Coordinates of C-alpha atoms in Angstrom, one line a residue:
M1 CA 251.5 133.5 23.5
A2 CA 248.8 131.6 21.9
A3 CA 250.9 128.7 21.1
W4 CA 252.1 128.5 24.9
F5 CA 248.6 128.7 26.5
N6 CA 247.6 125.9 24.0
S7 CA 250.6 124.0 25.2
I8 CA 249.7 124.1 28.8
M9 CA 246.0 123.1 28.3
P10 CA 246.6 119.5 28.0
I11 CA 248.5 119.4 31.1
L12 CA 245.9 120.8 33.0
G13 CA 243.3 118.4 31.9
I14 CA 241.3 121.5 30.5
P15 CA 239.5 120.7 27.2
S16 CA 240.2 123.0 24.1
S17 CA 237.0 124.6 24.1
F18 CA 238.0 126.8 27.2
L19 CA 240.6 128.4 24.9
P20 CA 239.9 131.8 24.4
K21 CA 238.9 132.9 21.0
P22 CA 241.8 134.9 19.1
I23 CA 240.9 138.6 18.0
S24 CA 241.4 139.2 14.8
L25 CA 243.2 143.1 13.7
P26 CA 242.1 144.6 10.4
P27 CA 244.8 144.4 7.8
L28 CA 247.1 147.5 7.3
S29 CA 245.7 147.7 3.7
S30 CA 242.4 148.8 5.1
F31 CA 243.9 151.7 6.4
R32 CA 244.9 152.8 2.8
N33 CA 242.8 155.8 0.9
N34 CA 244.3 156.3 -2.6
N35 CA 242.1 159.0 -3.5
L36 CA 243.4 160.8 -0.2
H37 CA 247.2 160.0 -0.1
E38 CA 248.2 163.5 1.0
Q39 CA 245.2 163.4 3.6
R40 CA 247.0 160.3 4.6
L41 CA 250.3 162.0 4.9
E42 CA 249.1 164.6 6.8
N43 CA 247.1 162.5 9.4
E44 CA 249.6 159.8 9.5
D45 CA 251.1 160.6 12.9
L46 CA 247.5 160.9 14.7
S47 CA 246.4 157.7 13.1
K48 CA 249.5 155.7 14.3
S49 CA 249.1 157.1 17.5
S50 CA 245.1 156.0 17.4
S51 CA 246.1 152.5 16.2
D52 CA 248.8 152.2 19.0
D53 CA 246.2 152.6 21.4
E54 CA 243.9 150.6 20.0
K55 CA 246.2 147.8 20.1
S56 CA 247.4 148.3 23.5
V57 CA 243.8 148.3 24.7
K58 CA 243.0 145.1 22.7
Q59 CA 246.3 143.5 24.0
D60 CA 245.3 144.5 27.5
N61 CA 241.9 142.8 26.7
I62 CA 243.5 139.7 25.8
W63 CA 245.7 139.5 28.9
Q64 CA 242.5 140.0 31.1
L65 CA 241.1 137.3 29.4
F66 CA 243.8 134.9 29.8
R67 CA 243.9 135.7 33.4
E68 CA 240.4 135.2 33.8
A69 CA 240.7 132.0 31.8
Q70 CA 243.6 130.7 33.9
Q71 CA 241.7 131.5 37.3
N72 CA 238.7 129.2 35.7
I73 CA 240.9 126.7 34.9
L74 CA 242.8 126.5 38.1
Y75 CA 239.2 126.5 39.8
L76 CA 238.0 124.2 37.8
N77 CA 240.9 121.9 38.2
N78 CA 240.9 122.1 41.9
Q79 CA 237.2 121.0 42.0
R80 CA 237.9 118.2 39.6
L81 CA 240.6 117.1 42.1
G82 CA 238.5 117.3 45.0
A83 CA 235.3 115.6 43.5
I84 CA 237.7 112.8 42.5
E85 CA 239.3 112.6 45.9
E86 CA 235.8 112.7 47.6
L87 CA 234.9 110.1 45.0
N88 CA 237.9 107.5 46.1
K89 CA 237.3 108.2 49.8
T90 CA 233.7 107.3 49.2
N91 CA 234.6 104.4 47.3
K92 CA 237.2 103.0 49.8
E93 CA 234.5 103.5 52.7
K94 CA 232.0 101.7 50.6
Q95 CA 234.1 98.8 50.1
F96 CA 235.3 98.7 53.5
L97 CA 232.0 98.4 54.4
F98 CA 230.9 95.7 52.0
H99 CA 233.7 93.9 53.3
K100 CA 232.6 93.9 57.0
I101 CA 229.0 93.0 55.9
R102 CA 230.4 89.9 53.9
K103 CA 232.7 88.9 56.6
L104 CA 230.0 89.4 59.5
E105 CA 227.3 87.3 57.2
A106 CA 229.8 84.7 56.8
E107 CA 230.5 84.7 60.2
K108 CA 226.8 84.4 61.2
K109 CA 226.0 81.9 58.6
E110 CA 229.0 79.7 59.4
G111 CA 227.9 79.6 63.5
T112 CA 224.3 79.1 62.4
D113 CA 225.0 76.4 60.1
K114 CA 226.8 74.4 62.5
L115 CA 224.1 74.8 65.2
S116 CA 221.7 73.9 62.6
T117 CA 223.4 70.8 61.7
C118 CA 223.6 69.6 65.4
S119 CA 219.6 70.2 66.0
E120 CA 218.9 68.8 62.3
L121 CA 220.4 65.9 63.0
L122 CA 218.6 65.3 66.5
L123 CA 215.4 66.0 65.1
R124 CA 215.9 63.2 62.5
I125 CA 217.0 60.8 65.1
D126 CA 213.5 61.5 66.8
S127 CA 211.7 61.3 63.7
M128 CA 213.5 57.7 63.3
V129 CA 212.1 56.5 66.6
L130 CA 208.5 57.9 65.8
G131 CA 208.9 56.3 62.4
S132 CA 210.0 52.8 64.2
V133 CA 213.2 52.8 62.1
I134 CA 215.4 52.5 65.5
T135 CA 214.6 51.8 68.7
P136 CA 214.8 54.5 71.7
A137 CA 217.6 52.9 73.3
E138 CA 219.7 53.4 70.1
A139 CA 218.6 56.8 69.6
S140 CA 219.6 57.7 73.3
D141 CA 223.5 56.4 72.1
F142 CA 223.3 58.4 69.1
R143 CA 221.9 61.5 71.0
S144 CA 224.7 61.1 73.5
L145 CA 227.3 60.9 70.8
V146 CA 226.0 64.6 69.5
L147 CA 225.3 65.9 72.9
N148 CA 228.9 65.3 74.1
H149 CA 230.2 66.6 70.7
K150 CA 232.7 63.3 70.5
V151 CA 233.9 64.8 67.3
S152 CA 232.7 67.9 64.9
V153 CA 228.9 67.0 64.0
V154 CA 229.4 69.5 60.9
D155 CA 232.4 67.7 59.4
V156 CA 230.6 64.2 59.9
F157 CA 226.7 65.0 58.8
N158 CA 226.6 68.0 56.6
L159 CA 223.8 68.2 54.4
V160 CA 221.6 66.2 57.0
S161 CA 218.3 66.8 55.2
H162 CA 219.7 65.3 52.1
K163 CA 220.4 61.8 53.4
S164 CA 217.9 58.9 53.7
D165 CA 217.6 57.2 57.1
S166 CA 219.6 54.3 56.3
E167 CA 222.4 56.5 54.6
L168 CA 222.2 58.4 58.0
L169 CA 222.1 55.3 60.2
R170 CA 225.3 54.0 58.8
E171 CA 227.2 57.2 59.6
L172 CA 225.7 57.3 62.9
R173 CA 226.7 53.8 63.8
H174 CA 230.4 54.8 62.5
F175 CA 230.2 58.2 64.5
S176 CA 233.8 58.5 66.2
D177 CA 233.6 58.0 70.0
Q178 CA 236.2 60.8 70.7
S179 CA 235.6 62.4 74.0
K180 CA 235.1 65.9 74.8
T181 CA 234.0 68.2 77.3
R182 CA 230.4 67.0 78.3
S183 CA 227.5 69.7 78.0
F184 CA 224.1 70.3 79.1
H185 CA 220.9 68.9 76.7
I186 CA 217.9 71.6 77.9
I187 CA 214.4 71.0 76.3
H188 CA 212.3 74.1 76.9
I189 CA 208.4 73.5 76.9
C190 CA 206.9 76.8 76.5
T191 CA 204.2 78.8 74.8
E192 CA 206.4 81.3 73.1
M193 CA 209.3 81.8 71.0
A194 CA 210.6 84.8 69.0
P195 CA 210.2 85.3 66.2
L196 CA 207.9 82.5 65.7
V197 CA 205.0 83.7 68.1
H198 CA 205.8 87.0 70.3
R199 CA 203.1 87.9 73.0
G200 CA 205.2 88.9 76.0
S201 CA 208.9 88.5 77.7
V202 CA 208.8 84.9 77.8
A203 CA 209.5 84.7 73.5
S204 CA 212.7 86.9 73.9
Y205 CA 214.0 85.3 77.0
V206 CA 213.2 81.8 75.1
T207 CA 215.2 82.7 72.2
G208 CA 217.9 85.0 73.7
I209 CA 219.2 82.2 76.5
S210 CA 218.5 79.3 74.1
R211 CA 221.4 81.2 71.8
A212 CA 223.6 82.0 74.6
L213 CA 223.6 78.6 75.7
Q214 CA 224.3 77.0 72.2
R215 CA 227.1 79.4 71.8
K216 CA 228.6 77.9 74.7
G217 CA 228.4 74.4 73.5
H218 CA 225.0 73.3 75.1
L219 CA 222.3 71.7 73.2
V220 CA 218.8 73.2 73.3
E221 CA 215.6 72.3 71.9
V222 CA 212.4 73.8 72.1
I223 CA 208.9 72.3 72.0
L224 CA 205.8 74.7 71.2
P225 CA 202.4 74.5 70.3
K226 CA 201.5 74.8 66.7
Y227 CA 199.4 78.1 66.6
A228 CA 197.8 78.9 63.4
C229 CA 199.2 82.5 64.0
L230 CA 203.0 80.9 63.8
D231 CA 205.3 83.0 61.7
L232 CA 206.2 79.8 59.9
D233 CA 208.8 81.5 57.5
Q234 CA 211.1 81.9 60.3
V235 CA 211.7 78.1 60.5
Q236 CA 214.3 76.5 58.6
G237 CA 213.5 73.1 57.0
L238 CA 210.2 72.6 58.2
R239 CA 208.8 69.3 57.9
E240 CA 206.1 67.1 59.1
V241 CA 207.5 63.7 61.0
K242 CA 206.1 60.6 59.8
G243 CA 205.0 58.1 62.6
E244 CA 202.6 58.1 65.5
A245 CA 202.5 60.3 68.2
Y246 CA 199.8 59.9 70.7
S247 CA 199.1 61.7 74.4
Y248 CA 196.8 61.0 76.9
F249 CA 194.0 63.5 77.8
N250 CA 190.7 63.4 79.4
G251 CA 190.7 59.1 79.6
Q252 CA 192.1 58.5 76.3
L253 CA 194.8 58.3 73.9
H254 CA 194.8 61.2 71.1
G255 CA 197.1 61.6 68.0
N256 CA 199.2 64.7 67.2
K257 CA 200.8 66.1 64.4
I258 CA 204.4 66.5 64.9
W259 CA 206.5 69.1 62.7
N260 CA 210.0 70.1 63.6
G261 CA 212.8 72.6 61.9
V262 CA 215.5 74.8 62.9
V263 CA 215.3 78.4 64.3
Y264 CA 218.7 80.2 64.8
G265 CA 220.4 76.8 65.0
I266 CA 217.8 75.6 67.6
G267 CA 215.8 72.4 67.1
V268 CA 212.1 73.2 67.3
T269 CA 209.3 70.7 67.6
L270 CA 205.6 71.8 67.0
I271 CA 202.8 69.8 68.5
E272 CA 199.5 70.1 66.5
P273 CA 196.5 68.2 68.1
L274 CA 194.4 66.1 65.8
N275 CA 191.1 65.9 67.6
Y276 CA 191.6 69.2 69.6
S277 CA 192.4 71.3 67.2
S278 CA 190.4 74.2 67.9
F279 CA 192.7 74.4 71.2
F280 CA 195.5 76.2 69.3
N281 CA 194.0 77.5 66.1
R282 CA 192.7 81.0 67.7
E283 CA 193.3 84.7 67.2
M284 CA 195.0 85.1 70.5
I285 CA 197.5 82.8 72.3
Y286 CA 196.2 83.4 75.7
G287 CA 193.0 84.8 77.6
Y288 CA 190.3 82.0 76.9
P289 CA 188.4 80.2 79.7
D290 CA 189.8 76.9 78.5
D291 CA 193.4 78.1 78.8
F292 CA 194.1 75.3 81.5
E293 CA 192.8 72.6 79.1
R294 CA 194.7 73.9 76.2
F295 CA 198.1 74.2 77.9
S296 CA 197.6 71.1 80.2
Y297 CA 197.0 68.9 76.9
F298 CA 200.1 70.5 75.5
C299 CA 202.2 69.8 78.3
R300 CA 201.2 66.1 78.6
A301 CA 201.7 65.7 75.0
S302 CA 204.9 67.1 75.2
L303 CA 206.0 64.9 77.9
D304 CA 204.7 61.8 76.0
Y305 CA 206.5 63.0 72.8
I306 CA 209.9 63.2 74.7
V307 CA 209.4 59.7 76.1
K308 CA 208.2 58.2 72.6
C309 CA 211.3 59.0 71.4
G310 CA 213.7 58.0 74.0
K311 CA 215.0 61.6 74.7
Q312 CA 216.9 62.0 78.0
P313 CA 217.4 65.7 78.7
D314 CA 219.3 67.0 81.7
V315 CA 216.8 70.0 82.2
L316 CA 213.1 70.5 81.4
H317 CA 212.9 74.2 81.5
L318 CA 209.3 75.6 81.9
H319 CA 208.0 78.8 81.8
N320 CA 205.2 80.5 83.9
W321 CA 201.9 78.9 84.9
E322 CA 201.2 77.8 81.2
T323 CA 203.7 75.0 81.7
A324 CA 204.4 74.7 85.2
I325 CA 202.1 71.7 85.2
V326 CA 205.0 69.5 83.7
G327 CA 206.5 69.7 87.3
P328 CA 203.7 67.3 88.7
L329 CA 203.4 65.2 85.8
F330 CA 206.8 64.4 85.7
W331 CA 207.4 63.4 89.1
D332 CA 204.1 61.6 89.4
I333 CA 204.0 59.9 86.2
F334 CA 207.1 60.4 83.9
F335 CA 210.2 60.1 86.3
N336 CA 210.2 56.4 85.8
K337 CA 209.9 56.4 82.1
G338 CA 213.5 56.7 81.5
L339 CA 213.9 60.3 82.6
G340 CA 215.7 59.3 86.1
G341 CA 218.6 61.4 85.0
T342 CA 216.4 64.4 84.1
R343 CA 215.6 67.7 86.2
I344 CA 213.1 70.5 86.3
L345 CA 213.7 74.1 86.2
L346 CA 210.8 76.6 86.4
T347 CA 211.2 80.3 85.1
C348 CA 208.8 82.8 86.5
H349 CA 208.4 86.3 84.7
D350 CA 206.0 87.6 87.1
F351 CA 203.4 86.2 89.8
N352 CA 200.3 88.3 88.4
S353 CA 199.1 85.5 86.7
Q354 CA 199.2 82.0 88.4
G355 CA 196.4 79.7 87.2
I356 CA 193.8 79.3 89.4
E357 CA 191.4 76.2 88.9
Q358 CA 189.1 73.7 90.1
P359 CA 190.8 70.5 91.3
N360 CA 189.2 68.1 89.2
K361 CA 190.5 69.7 86.2
L362 CA 194.2 68.0 87.2
A363 CA 192.2 64.6 86.2
L364 CA 192.4 65.9 82.8
C365 CA 196.1 65.0 82.1
G366 CA 196.2 62.2 84.1
L367 CA 197.1 63.5 87.6
D368 CA 195.2 62.9 90.9
P369 CA 193.4 65.5 92.4
S370 CA 193.1 64.3 96.0
N371 CA 196.9 63.8 96.0
L372 CA 197.8 66.8 94.9
H373 CA 194.8 69.1 96.6
Q374 CA 197.2 69.5 99.3
H375 CA 198.1 72.8 101.1
D376 CA 202.2 71.6 100.8
R377 CA 201.2 70.8 96.9
L378 CA 199.1 72.5 94.8
Q379 CA 196.4 74.1 97.1
D380 CA 196.1 77.9 96.7
N381 CA 197.2 79.9 99.7
T382 CA 194.2 82.1 99.6
N383 CA 191.2 80.4 97.6
T384 CA 191.8 76.8 99.5
Q385 CA 189.2 75.4 97.2
F386 CA 191.1 75.9 94.2
V387 CA 194.4 74.5 92.9
N388 CA 197.0 77.0 92.0
I389 CA 199.1 75.6 89.3
L390 CA 202.1 78.1 89.1
K391 CA 202.3 77.1 93.0
G392 CA 202.6 73.8 92.0
G393 CA 205.5 74.5 89.6
V394 CA 207.3 75.8 92.2
V395 CA 207.0 73.1 94.7
Y396 CA 207.8 70.4 92.0
S397 CA 210.8 72.2 90.4
N398 CA 214.4 71.7 91.3
R399 CA 215.3 75.2 90.7
V400 CA 213.0 78.3 90.2
V401 CA 214.6 81.4 88.0
I402 CA 212.7 84.3 88.8
M403 CA 213.2 87.0 86.0
S404 CA 214.0 90.5 87.2
S405 CA 216.7 92.9 86.3
I406 CA 216.1 95.3 88.8
H407 CA 214.3 93.4 91.9
P408 CA 216.0 91.7 94.5
K409 CA 214.8 88.4 95.6
Y410 CA 213.4 89.7 99.1
T411 CA 211.6 92.6 97.4
I412 CA 210.2 90.0 94.8
V413 CA 208.9 87.4 97.6
R414 CA 207.9 90.1 100.1
N415 CA 205.9 92.7 97.6
L416 CA 205.5 91.3 94.4
S417 CA 204.8 87.4 94.6
H418 CA 200.7 87.9 94.9
E419 CA 199.8 85.7 98.0
L420 CA 202.5 83.2 96.9
E421 CA 205.0 84.3 99.8
P422 CA 204.5 81.2 102.2
T423 CA 205.3 79.2 99.3
L424 CA 208.4 80.9 98.1
N425 CA 209.5 81.1 101.7
V426 CA 209.5 77.3 102.1
H427 CA 211.3 76.9 98.6
R428 CA 213.7 79.9 99.0
D429 CA 216.7 78.2 98.3
K430 CA 215.2 77.0 95.1
L431 CA 215.0 80.6 94.3
V432 CA 217.6 82.5 91.9
V433 CA 217.2 86.0 90.0
A434 CA 218.4 86.7 86.7
P435 CA 218.1 89.9 84.8
Y436 CA 217.3 90.0 81.0
G437 CA 219.4 90.5 78.1
F438 CA 219.7 91.4 74.4
E439 CA 221.2 89.6 71.5
K440 CA 224.8 90.3 71.5
S441 CA 225.3 88.9 68.1
T442 CA 223.4 91.9 66.5
W443 CA 224.2 94.6 69.3
D444 CA 227.7 94.9 70.1
P445 CA 229.5 98.4 69.1
S446 CA 233.1 96.5 68.9
R447 CA 231.6 94.6 65.8
D448 CA 228.5 96.6 64.7
Y449 CA 229.1 96.8 60.9
F450 CA 226.3 99.5 60.5
L451 CA 228.6 102.1 62.7
P452 CA 231.2 104.1 61.0
E453 CA 233.7 103.4 63.3
N454 CA 233.6 100.3 66.1
F455 CA 234.5 101.4 69.5
N456 CA 234.5 99.6 73.0
A457 CA 235.2 100.5 76.9
E458 CA 238.8 100.5 76.5
N459 CA 238.9 102.6 72.9
M460 CA 236.0 105.2 72.8
N461 CA 237.4 107.1 69.5
G462 CA 234.7 105.4 67.6
K463 CA 231.9 107.0 69.7
A464 CA 233.0 110.7 68.8
V465 CA 232.7 109.6 65.1
C466 CA 229.4 107.7 65.2
K467 CA 228.1 111.0 67.0
V468 CA 229.5 113.1 64.3
A469 CA 228.0 110.9 61.8
L470 CA 224.5 110.8 63.4
L471 CA 224.4 114.6 63.6
Q472 CA 225.1 114.8 59.7
Q473 CA 222.5 112.2 59.3
L474 CA 220.0 113.8 60.8
G475 CA 220.6 117.4 59.4
L476 CA 222.2 119.0 62.6
S477 CA 224.9 120.9 63.2
E478 CA 227.9 119.1 63.7
H479 CA 229.4 120.6 67.0
S480 CA 231.1 118.0 69.6
S481 CA 230.0 120.2 72.5
S482 CA 226.4 119.4 71.5
I483 CA 224.1 116.9 73.7
L484 CA 222.6 114.6 71.6
I485 CA 219.4 113.4 73.5
I486 CA 217.3 110.6 71.9
L487 CA 214.0 109.5 72.4
M488 CA 213.2 105.7 71.4
N489 CA 209.9 104.7 70.5
T490 CA 208.3 102.6 73.1
S491 CA 204.8 100.7 73.8
E492 CA 204.1 103.9 75.8
K493 CA 204.8 106.2 73.1
Q494 CA 201.9 108.8 73.7
V495 CA 202.9 109.3 77.5
L496 CA 206.4 110.1 76.3
N497 CA 205.3 112.1 73.6
Q498 CA 203.3 114.3 76.1
A499 CA 206.5 114.2 78.3
L500 CA 208.9 115.1 75.5
E501 CA 206.5 118.2 74.4
S502 CA 206.6 119.6 77.8
L503 CA 210.7 118.9 78.0
Q504 CA 211.2 120.4 74.6
E505 CA 209.3 123.5 75.8
E506 CA 211.1 123.9 78.9
L507 CA 214.5 123.8 77.0
K508 CA 213.6 125.3 73.5
D509 CA 216.1 128.3 74.2
D510 CA 219.4 125.5 74.6
D511 CA 220.6 124.8 71.2
N512 CA 223.1 122.4 72.5
I513 CA 220.4 119.9 73.3
K514 CA 218.8 117.8 70.3
F515 CA 215.8 115.6 70.5
V516 CA 215.1 112.8 68.1
G517 CA 211.8 110.9 68.6
A518 CA 211.3 109.4 65.1
Y519 CA 213.8 106.8 63.7
D520 CA 213.9 103.6 61.3
E521 CA 215.2 100.4 62.1
A522 CA 218.3 101.0 59.9
L523 CA 219.1 104.0 61.6
S524 CA 218.5 102.6 65.5
H525 CA 222.3 101.2 65.6
L526 CA 223.7 104.9 65.1
L527 CA 221.0 106.3 67.1
F528 CA 222.3 104.2 70.1
A529 CA 226.0 104.8 69.3
G530 CA 225.7 108.5 68.6
S531 CA 223.5 109.6 71.3
D532 CA 224.8 110.8 74.6
I533 CA 221.6 110.2 76.6
I534 CA 218.7 107.7 75.6
L535 CA 215.1 108.7 77.0
C536 CA 213.5 105.7 78.1
R537 CA 210.3 105.2 80.3
S538 CA 211.7 103.2 83.3
F539 CA 214.1 100.2 84.0
L540 CA 211.5 98.0 85.1
D541 CA 209.8 97.0 81.9
P542 CA 211.3 93.6 80.8
S543 CA 210.2 93.8 77.3
D544 CA 212.3 97.0 76.7
E545 CA 216.0 96.4 75.7
T546 CA 216.5 100.3 75.3
P547 CA 218.6 100.7 78.8
L548 CA 220.3 97.7 78.0
K549 CA 221.5 98.5 74.7
A550 CA 222.2 102.3 75.8
L551 CA 224.9 101.4 78.5
S552 CA 226.4 98.8 75.7
Y553 CA 226.7 101.5 73.4
G554 CA 228.0 104.4 75.7
A555 CA 224.8 106.1 76.0
A556 CA 223.4 107.3 79.6
P557 CA 219.5 105.6 80.1
I558 CA 217.7 108.4 81.6
A559 CA 214.1 107.0 83.1
V560 CA 211.7 110.2 82.5
G561 CA 208.2 110.9 83.1
L562 CA 205.4 113.3 84.1
D563 CA 203.7 113.5 87.9
A564 CA 200.2 114.7 87.9
H565 CA 201.2 117.9 87.8
K566 CA 203.3 117.5 84.7
N567 CA 206.7 117.7 86.6
W568 CA 209.6 116.0 85.7
V569 CA 210.2 113.2 87.7
I570 CA 212.2 109.5 87.9
P571 CA 209.7 107.0 87.2
F572 CA 211.1 104.5 89.4
D573 CA 211.2 103.5 93.2
R574 CA 214.7 104.2 94.9
N575 CA 214.0 101.8 97.4
L576 CA 213.8 98.7 94.7
M577 CA 217.4 99.3 94.0
N578 CA 219.8 98.1 96.9
H579 CA 222.8 96.5 97.2
D580 CA 221.2 93.3 98.3
Q581 CA 223.6 90.4 98.0
E582 CA 220.7 88.4 96.2
A583 CA 219.8 91.3 93.6
T584 CA 221.2 91.0 90.0
K585 CA 224.6 92.7 89.0
Y586 CA 222.7 94.8 86.4
S587 CA 220.7 96.2 89.2
K588 CA 223.7 97.3 90.9
I589 CA 225.3 98.9 87.7
I590 CA 222.2 100.9 87.3
N591 CA 222.0 102.0 90.9
N592 CA 226.0 103.2 90.6
T593 CA 225.4 105.0 87.4
F594 CA 222.1 106.4 86.0
G595 CA 219.0 104.8 88.0
N596 CA 218.9 107.6 90.4
M597 CA 219.7 110.6 88.1
S598 CA 217.3 112.8 87.0
F599 CA 217.6 114.4 83.1
G600 CA 218.9 117.6 84.6
L601 CA 221.7 116.1 86.9
A602 CA 223.0 114.2 83.9
I603 CA 222.9 117.4 81.7
D604 CA 224.8 119.3 84.4
E605 CA 227.4 116.6 84.7
I606 CA 227.9 116.3 80.9
R607 CA 229.1 120.0 81.1
S608 CA 230.8 120.3 84.4
N609 CA 232.1 117.0 85.0
P610 CA 232.8 115.5 81.7
S611 CA 235.7 113.2 83.0
K612 CA 233.1 111.8 85.7
W613 CA 230.7 111.4 83.1
K614 CA 233.1 109.5 80.8
R615 CA 234.0 107.1 83.8
R616 CA 230.7 106.5 84.6
I617 CA 229.7 105.5 80.7
M618 CA 233.1 103.6 80.5
E619 CA 232.3 101.7 83.8
A620 CA 228.9 100.4 82.5
M621 CA 230.4 99.4 79.1
S622 CA 232.9 97.1 80.5
H623 CA 229.8 94.7 81.7
D624 CA 228.2 92.3 79.7
L625 CA 224.3 93.0 79.8
S626 CA 223.6 90.6 76.9
W627 CA 222.0 86.9 77.2
D628 CA 225.5 85.9 77.0
G629 CA 226.2 87.7 80.1
E630 CA 225.0 87.5 83.8
C631 CA 221.7 85.7 82.4
Y632 CA 223.8 83.0 81.2
E633 CA 226.1 82.9 84.2
V634 CA 222.8 82.2 86.3
H635 CA 221.2 79.5 84.7
L636 CA 224.5 77.4 84.0
A637 CA 224.8 77.7 87.8
A638 CA 221.3 76.6 88.1
Y639 CA 221.4 73.8 85.5
S640 CA 224.7 72.5 87.1
A641 CA 223.2 72.7 90.6
I642 CA 220.1 70.5 90.1
K643 CA 222.2 67.9 87.9
N644 CA 224.6 67.5 90.8
M645 CA 221.7 66.5 92.8

């Protein structure tokens, strides 16, 4: 038996140390007693019986030990096999995740490198003009080759930064002239750009729409002031351009230092005043008494730089009142300086700040105050002794894009224009409304490598997998019937926390509802993918991408707040959301899904009518709410319209 037991142990993979120790029986000789031979004979039957009983007990003990050892062996073996299976599964998932990450990083790097090469090449052309290496006319021809994508720029001009001007010129002059579809060349003159400097919705918008345009084959550049607070680590290949760059201000020419580099594949030019170095060497971006002087200097310097480089963009894209002065400057001074084919587009993010100034300040950047201080030009509609810079931007632009995801054009002009209503009505045909977006290359549930399983509107299976993974990560019970509610952090966190405490108290006995108020960046993707409801402050904050991401990841954004009596309300005016034909598609999506839905109604529908709820979710997911969607379409239509004027 012991031999058989020894033979099966290696088969089971159990070490020999698990073998039960053999029990030694005393030899028969130990029962002899020569001096009591006769007594032994008398007690022989009794001894024999006792010995048999002892053997039987010991044999039973051995078999009991064997059975226990066998059970332990089988249990340990099952545990070992289970651990091996779990380890293999984990390694497989880990390798799959690493593969996805490497693939996405490679795709991202390839796309960024292609865009960066185009932008870097154009910036090198600019620097050669400033350094008098080539003429503005020759630079214009070279740019046309790049902008029209006659051949693959990446294939011909890889490693631009390592080539000398003479070597680069030789390649440019041999650059093939094979035609492709023409694209737009857009230059943003702006005061913010994420991630370099971010103070409001302008920064994310400039970067978001620029990346979307470049993904569609258009060429985009950005000109910014060189603030002291810029995050220059975000700029690829930052370099100071050697050459003269003068601009007019306050009756004379002033020197500027020019820097350029690439951010997310977008060519970025930074203008640093030499004589007015204090203009942008400050703690804040906005909010100083001399803001008009600061930004009018920058606007004039931007236009002087564009002309000096011989650039001929299709569109100069301006933002809010801070760069709206470019409109009058362009038409009164620069239109005839080689920019006859350029048009002006102004974006207004709101009308709260309009740049009200004394008319004589217009002369600082070379404008004629008497010519512009007219009721149909820059004269303020209310305080007629002043000029209104934002009004001038509207009057002197070919198109005006108003950024508002929810409000239709009528509501903006009538209720939100802050005394600009007469001007906007006169120029109503110029006005278009566009929604905000988010970065699709980072936030897309069908390709998001942070998720355990991807999904989309056509195949929602991965959503359930993400929910289980999220519940596990949060240490919650993995019941598919649970309604997982997530509270995302916002700028109004204190207000929402008060509201959350009230709601948690109200629903404390409902085990199917889970609240998560804290998360880190790594967890945020899974929060959107695994949740059923995302609580947000409202749909009106342009800097809050929470509702957009929630809809795209199959979660319902529910706007919640408390009234003065701490009652739950929908913090939204239903009258602002309508089916006005001049409203955005996004506002109509919100209106048809979750915009008018209270928290309680959402919970009731999930429980009582899950099929209807799923239809709502899938319908919302089917729309592209990123910068590449409706926002891009509105801008492309605006650019096309003004180029055909």
